[in-house]
Amino acid sequence: MSQPCAAIVLAAGAGTRMASDAPKPLLPVAGRAMVLRVLDALAGVDAEPVVVVIGHGATKVRDAVQSAAPQPDRLVFATQPSQLGTGDAARVGLLALSQLSEASDVLVVPGDTPLLRAATLSQVISERRRVDAAASLLTAYVDDPTGYGRIVRTDGLIGIVEQRDASPSQARINEINAGVYCFRISLLRRVLGELSPANDQSEYYLTDAIGLLARAGQSISAVPAPDPAEVLGVNDADQLAACEAVLATRRGR
């Protein structure tokens, strides 16, 4: 990228549905920890610095990432003391970032999306800058949106509704949120303080930041993934197997 873009990787989760004692970010996908595959993609866009937000199994995650990540000199670790949601994790990451960088953009990426490509992340960054939006986000159109937040478009505004909070009509939407965002840092910092845990998980959702920005009159841009498989997250053994199958197909090509 012509201008530096910082990054925050959300890698604090426990992965309780994975039936493994290993921290979720370290679970291997085709022989490489999923968080390392995310960092591989970030290396392709020259993100700097990269704040890795850790929590569950923090020491193990930090040690593994430091020893095997590309561009380890660009990494910074920030610990989320309690897993209070993606919004809180982003706040922890942004706090660490504010002490290190004057970058105007920050890419926020889940640590459990091992199929992301550098070219797609570049598109998300470029789109925010191209239209001077408050944020851009990666979406995908899928046949089965179960488990993903839905992209809700109303009168030109873009919002995200988590499945557990979606109405029946919203649950039928097949455009999903990939959890990948590029924010103008100054605006992200402003809205993170407005997030509320008033939902059935009592967590701070980073997705709510998109709605807050849109309602404040800020523009939000959506970037559909060129390959919907890129947005696959890993929350259980079946999804991990699906990601491994995609990687096998890529190698075959």
CSV table of C-alpha atoms in Angstrom, one decimal:
chain,number,residue,atom,x,y,z
A,1,MET,CA,0.0,0.0,0.0
A,2,SER,CA,1.2,3.6,-0.7
A,3,GLN,CA,0.4,4.7,2.8
A,4,PRO,CA,1.0,2.5,5.9
A,5,CYS,CA,-2.0,0.8,7.4
A,6,ALA,CA,-1.9,-0.6,10.9
A,7,ALA,CA,-3.7,-3.8,11.8
A,8,ILE,CA,-5.4,-5.5,14.8
A,9,VAL,CA,-5.8,-9.2,14.8
A,10,LEU,CA,-8.5,-10.5,17.2
A,11,ALA,CA,-7.0,-13.7,18.7
A,12,ALA,CA,-8.2,-13.9,22.3
A,13,GLY,CA,-10.9,-16.5,21.9
A,14,ALA,CA,-11.0,-19.9,23.7
A,15,GLY,CA,-12.7,-21.9,21.0
A,16,THR,CA,-14.9,-23.9,23.3
A,17,ARG,CA,-16.6,-25.8,20.5
A,18,MET,CA,-13.3,-27.1,19.1
A,19,ALA,CA,-12.9,-30.0,21.6
A,20,SER,CA,-9.2,-29.2,21.9
A,21,ASP,CA,-7.0,-28.0,24.8
A,22,ALA,CA,-5.0,-25.8,22.5
A,23,PRO,CA,-6.0,-22.1,22.2
A,24,LYS,CA,-8.2,-21.6,19.2
A,25,PRO,CA,-5.8,-19.3,17.3
A,26,LEU,CA,-3.2,-22.1,17.4
A,27,LEU,CA,-5.4,-24.8,15.9
A,28,PRO,CA,-3.7,-26.0,12.7
A,29,VAL,CA,-5.3,-25.6,9.3
A,30,ALA,CA,-3.5,-27.7,6.8
A,31,GLY,CA,-0.5,-27.8,9.1
A,32,ARG,CA,-0.2,-24.1,10.0
A,33,ALA,CA,-1.9,-22.4,13.0
A,34,MET,CA,-4.9,-20.4,11.7
A,35,VAL,CA,-3.7,-17.1,13.3
A,36,LEU,CA,-0.4,-17.5,11.4
A,37,ARG,CA,-2.3,-17.9,8.1
A,38,VAL,CA,-4.0,-14.6,8.9
A,39,LEU,CA,-0.6,-13.0,9.6
A,40,ASP,CA,0.7,-14.4,6.4
A,41,ALA,CA,-2.1,-12.5,4.6
A,42,LEU,CA,-1.3,-9.3,6.5
A,43,ALA,CA,2.3,-9.5,5.6
A,44,GLY,CA,1.2,-9.3,1.9
A,45,VAL,CA,-0.3,-5.9,2.5
A,46,ASP,CA,2.7,-4.6,4.5
A,47,ALA,CA,0.5,-3.8,7.5
A,48,GLU,CA,2.5,-2.1,10.3
A,49,PRO,CA,2.4,-2.4,13.2
A,50,VAL,CA,0.2,-5.4,13.7
A,51,VAL,CA,-1.3,-5.7,17.2
A,52,VAL,CA,-2.3,-9.2,18.1
A,53,VAL,CA,-5.0,-9.2,20.8
A,54,ILE,CA,-4.6,-12.3,22.9
A,55,GLY,CA,-6.5,-13.7,25.9
A,56,HIS,CA,-7.2,-17.4,26.4
A,57,GLY,CA,-3.8,-19.2,26.5
A,58,ALA,CA,-2.1,-15.9,26.0
A,59,THR,CA,1.5,-17.1,26.7
A,60,LYS,CA,1.2,-20.1,24.3
A,61,VAL,CA,-0.3,-17.9,21.6
A,62,ARG,CA,2.4,-15.2,22.0
A,63,ASP,CA,5.2,-17.7,22.0
A,64,ALA,CA,3.9,-19.6,18.9
A,65,VAL,CA,3.3,-16.4,16.9
A,66,GLN,CA,6.6,-14.8,17.8
A,67,SER,CA,8.5,-17.9,16.7
A,68,ALA,CA,6.7,-18.6,13.4
A,69,ALA,CA,5.0,-15.4,12.1
A,70,PRO,CA,6.3,-13.5,9.1
A,71,GLN,CA,7.6,-10.0,9.9
A,72,PRO,CA,7.8,-10.7,13.6
A,73,ASP,CA,9.5,-7.3,14.2
A,74,ARG,CA,6.1,-5.6,13.2
A,75,LEU,CA,4.1,-7.5,15.9
A,76,VAL,CA,2.9,-6.1,19.2
A,77,PHE,CA,0.8,-8.1,21.7
A,78,ALA,CA,-2.0,-6.8,23.8
A,79,THR,CA,-3.9,-8.8,26.3
A,80,GLN,CA,-7.7,-8.7,26.7
A,81,PRO,CA,-8.2,-9.6,30.4
A,82,SER,CA,-11.8,-10.8,30.0
A,83,GLN,CA,-13.4,-11.9,26.7
A,84,LEU,CA,-16.1,-9.2,26.6
A,85,GLY,CA,-16.6,-9.3,22.8
A,86,THR,CA,-15.0,-8.1,19.6
A,87,GLY,CA,-15.7,-4.4,20.4
A,88,ASP,CA,-13.8,-4.7,23.7
A,89,ALA,CA,-10.9,-6.6,21.9
A,90,ALA,CA,-10.7,-3.8,19.3
A,91,ARG,CA,-10.5,-1.3,22.1
A,92,VAL,CA,-7.6,-3.2,23.7
A,93,GLY,CA,-5.9,-3.3,20.4
A,94,LEU,CA,-6.5,0.3,19.6
A,95,LEU,CA,-5.1,1.3,23.0
A,96,ALA,CA,-1.8,-0.5,22.2
A,97,LEU,CA,-1.8,1.0,18.7
A,98,SER,CA,-2.2,4.6,19.9
A,99,GLN,CA,1.1,4.3,21.7
A,100,LEU,CA,3.0,3.1,18.7
A,101,SER,CA,1.7,4.5,15.4
A,102,GLU,CA,0.3,7.6,13.7
A,103,ALA,CA,-1.3,5.5,10.9
A,104,SER,CA,-4.7,7.0,9.8
A,105,ASP,CA,-6.1,3.6,8.9
A,106,VAL,CA,-6.5,0.3,10.8
A,107,LEU,CA,-7.5,-3.1,9.4
A,108,VAL,CA,-9.3,-5.2,12.0
A,109,VAL,CA,-9.2,-9.0,11.2
A,110,PRO,CA,-10.4,-12.1,13.1
A,111,GLY,CA,-7.7,-14.5,14.0
A,112,ASP,CA,-9.9,-17.5,12.9
A,113,THR,CA,-10.3,-16.7,9.2
A,114,PRO,CA,-7.3,-18.6,7.7
A,115,LEU,CA,-8.4,-18.4,4.1
A,116,LEU,CA,-8.1,-14.6,3.6
A,117,ARG,CA,-5.8,-13.5,0.8
A,118,ALA,CA,-3.6,-10.4,0.8
A,119,ALA,CA,-5.2,-9.1,-2.4
A,120,THR,CA,-8.6,-9.1,-0.8
A,121,LEU,CA,-7.4,-7.2,2.3
A,122,SER,CA,-5.8,-4.7,0.0
A,123,GLN,CA,-9.2,-4.2,-1.7
A,124,VAL,CA,-10.8,-3.4,1.7
A,125,ILE,CA,-8.1,-0.8,2.5
A,126,SER,CA,-8.1,0.7,-1.0
A,127,GLU,CA,-11.9,1.0,-0.9
A,128,ARG,CA,-12.0,3.0,2.3
A,129,ARG,CA,-9.4,5.4,0.9
A,130,ARG,CA,-11.0,5.6,-2.5
A,131,VAL,CA,-14.3,6.9,-1.3
A,132,ASP,CA,-12.9,8.4,1.9
A,133,ALA,CA,-15.4,6.4,4.0
A,134,ALA,CA,-15.4,6.1,7.8
A,135,ALA,CA,-15.0,2.4,7.3
A,136,SER,CA,-15.1,-0.3,4.7
A,137,LEU,CA,-16.0,-3.9,5.4
A,138,LEU,CA,-15.7,-7.3,3.7
A,139,THR,CA,-18.9,-9.1,2.9
A,140,ALA,CA,-19.8,-12.3,1.0
A,141,TYR,CA,-22.9,-13.7,-0.6
A,142,VAL,CA,-23.5,-17.3,0.5
A,143,ASP,CA,-26.1,-20.0,0.2
A,144,ASP,CA,-26.2,-20.7,3.9
A,145,PRO,CA,-25.6,-17.7,6.1
A,146,THR,CA,-26.1,-19.6,9.4
A,147,GLY,CA,-23.9,-18.4,12.1
A,148,TYR,CA,-22.8,-15.1,10.5
A,149,GLY,CA,-23.9,-11.5,11.0
A,150,ARG,CA,-26.2,-10.2,8.2
A,151,ILE,CA,-25.6,-7.1,6.2
A,152,VAL,CA,-28.7,-4.9,6.5
A,153,ARG,CA,-29.1,-2.1,3.9
A,154,THR,CA,-31.7,0.5,4.7
A,155,ASP,CA,-32.1,3.8,2.8
A,156,GLY,CA,-28.5,3.7,1.7
A,157,LEU,CA,-27.2,2.9,5.2
A,158,ILE,CA,-25.3,-0.3,6.0
A,159,GLY,CA,-25.7,-2.1,9.3
A,160,ILE,CA,-24.8,-5.5,10.7
A,161,VAL,CA,-27.1,-7.7,12.8
A,162,GLU,CA,-25.7,-10.7,14.5
A,163,GLN,CA,-27.7,-13.9,13.9
A,164,ARG,CA,-28.7,-14.3,17.5
A,165,ASP,CA,-30.2,-10.8,17.4
A,166,ALA,CA,-31.7,-11.0,13.9
A,167,SER,CA,-35.4,-10.8,13.1
A,168,PRO,CA,-36.8,-13.6,10.9
A,169,SER,CA,-36.6,-11.4,7.8
A,170,GLN,CA,-33.1,-10.3,8.6
A,171,ALA,CA,-32.1,-14.0,9.2
A,172,ARG,CA,-33.0,-14.7,5.5
A,173,ILE,CA,-30.5,-12.2,4.2
A,174,ASN,CA,-27.6,-14.0,2.4
A,175,GLU,CA,-25.0,-11.2,2.4
A,176,ILE,CA,-22.9,-11.9,5.5
A,177,ASN,CA,-20.3,-9.9,7.4
A,178,ALA,CA,-16.8,-11.4,7.2
A,179,GLY,CA,-15.6,-9.5,10.3
A,180,VAL,CA,-12.9,-7.7,8.3
A,181,TYR,CA,-12.9,-3.9,8.5
A,182,CYS,CA,-10.8,-1.0,7.6
A,183,PHE,CA,-11.5,2.0,9.8
A,184,ARG,CA,-10.4,5.5,9.9
A,185,ILE,CA,-8.7,5.3,13.3
A,186,SER,CA,-9.9,8.6,14.7
A,187,LEU,CA,-13.5,7.6,14.0
A,188,LEU,CA,-13.2,4.1,15.4
A,189,ARG,CA,-11.7,5.5,18.6
A,190,ARG,CA,-14.7,7.8,18.9
A,191,VAL,CA,-17.4,5.2,18.5
A,192,LEU,CA,-15.8,2.4,20.6
A,193,GLY,CA,-16.7,4.4,23.7
A,194,GLU,CA,-20.3,4.4,22.6
A,195,LEU,CA,-20.7,0.6,22.3
A,196,SER,CA,-23.2,-1.1,24.6
A,197,PRO,CA,-23.4,-4.7,25.8
A,198,ALA,CA,-27.2,-4.6,25.6
A,199,ASN,CA,-27.6,-7.9,23.7
A,200,ASP,CA,-28.2,-11.5,24.6
A,201,GLN,CA,-24.5,-12.1,25.1
A,202,SER,CA,-23.8,-9.0,27.2
A,203,GLU,CA,-20.8,-8.3,25.0
A,204,TYR,CA,-19.5,-5.3,23.1
A,205,TYR,CA,-19.9,-6.0,19.4
A,206,LEU,CA,-17.5,-4.4,17.0
A,207,THR,CA,-20.3,-4.7,14.4
A,208,ASP,CA,-22.3,-2.1,16.3
A,209,ALA,CA,-19.5,0.4,15.5
A,210,ILE,CA,-20.6,0.2,11.8
A,211,GLY,CA,-24.2,1.1,12.8
A,212,LEU,CA,-23.1,4.0,15.0
A,213,LEU,CA,-21.0,5.5,12.3
A,214,ALA,CA,-23.7,5.2,9.7
A,215,ARG,CA,-26.3,6.8,12.0
A,216,ALA,CA,-23.9,9.6,12.6
A,217,GLY,CA,-23.9,10.3,8.9
A,218,GLN,CA,-20.6,8.7,8.1
A,219,SER,CA,-20.2,6.7,4.9
A,220,ILE,CA,-19.7,3.0,5.0
A,221,SER,CA,-18.5,1.0,2.0
A,222,ALA,CA,-18.9,-2.8,1.5
A,223,VAL,CA,-16.5,-4.9,-0.5
A,224,PRO,CA,-17.8,-8.3,-1.6
A,225,ALA,CA,-15.2,-11.0,-1.4
A,226,PRO,CA,-14.1,-12.3,-4.8
A,227,ASP,CA,-14.3,-15.8,-3.4
A,228,PRO,CA,-16.9,-16.4,-0.7
A,229,ALA,CA,-14.7,-19.2,0.7
A,230,GLU,CA,-12.2,-16.6,1.9
A,231,VAL,CA,-14.5,-15.5,4.7
A,232,LEU,CA,-15.0,-18.9,6.2
A,233,GLY,CA,-14.4,-18.8,10.0
A,234,VAL,CA,-13.5,-21.7,12.2
A,235,ASN,CA,-15.8,-22.3,15.2
A,236,ASP,CA,-16.0,-26.1,15.1
A,237,ALA,CA,-14.4,-29.2,13.7
A,238,ASP,CA,-16.6,-29.2,10.6
A,239,GLN,CA,-15.6,-25.6,9.7
A,240,LEU,CA,-12.0,-26.4,10.2
A,241,ALA,CA,-12.3,-29.4,7.8
A,242,ALA,CA,-14.0,-27.2,5.3
A,243,CYS,CA,-11.1,-24.7,5.4
A,244,GLU,CA,-8.6,-27.5,4.9
A,245,ALA,CA,-10.6,-28.7,1.9
A,246,VAL,CA,-10.4,-25.2,0.3
A,247,LEU,CA,-6.7,-25.0,0.9
A,248,ALA,CA,-6.2,-28.4,-0.7
A,249,THR,CA,-8.2,-27.2,-3.8
A,250,ARG,CA,-6.0,-24.1,-4.0
A,251,ARG,CA,-2.9,-26.2,-3.9
A,252,GLY,CA,-4.3,-28.3,-6.7
A,253,ARG,CA,-4.7,-25.3,-8.8
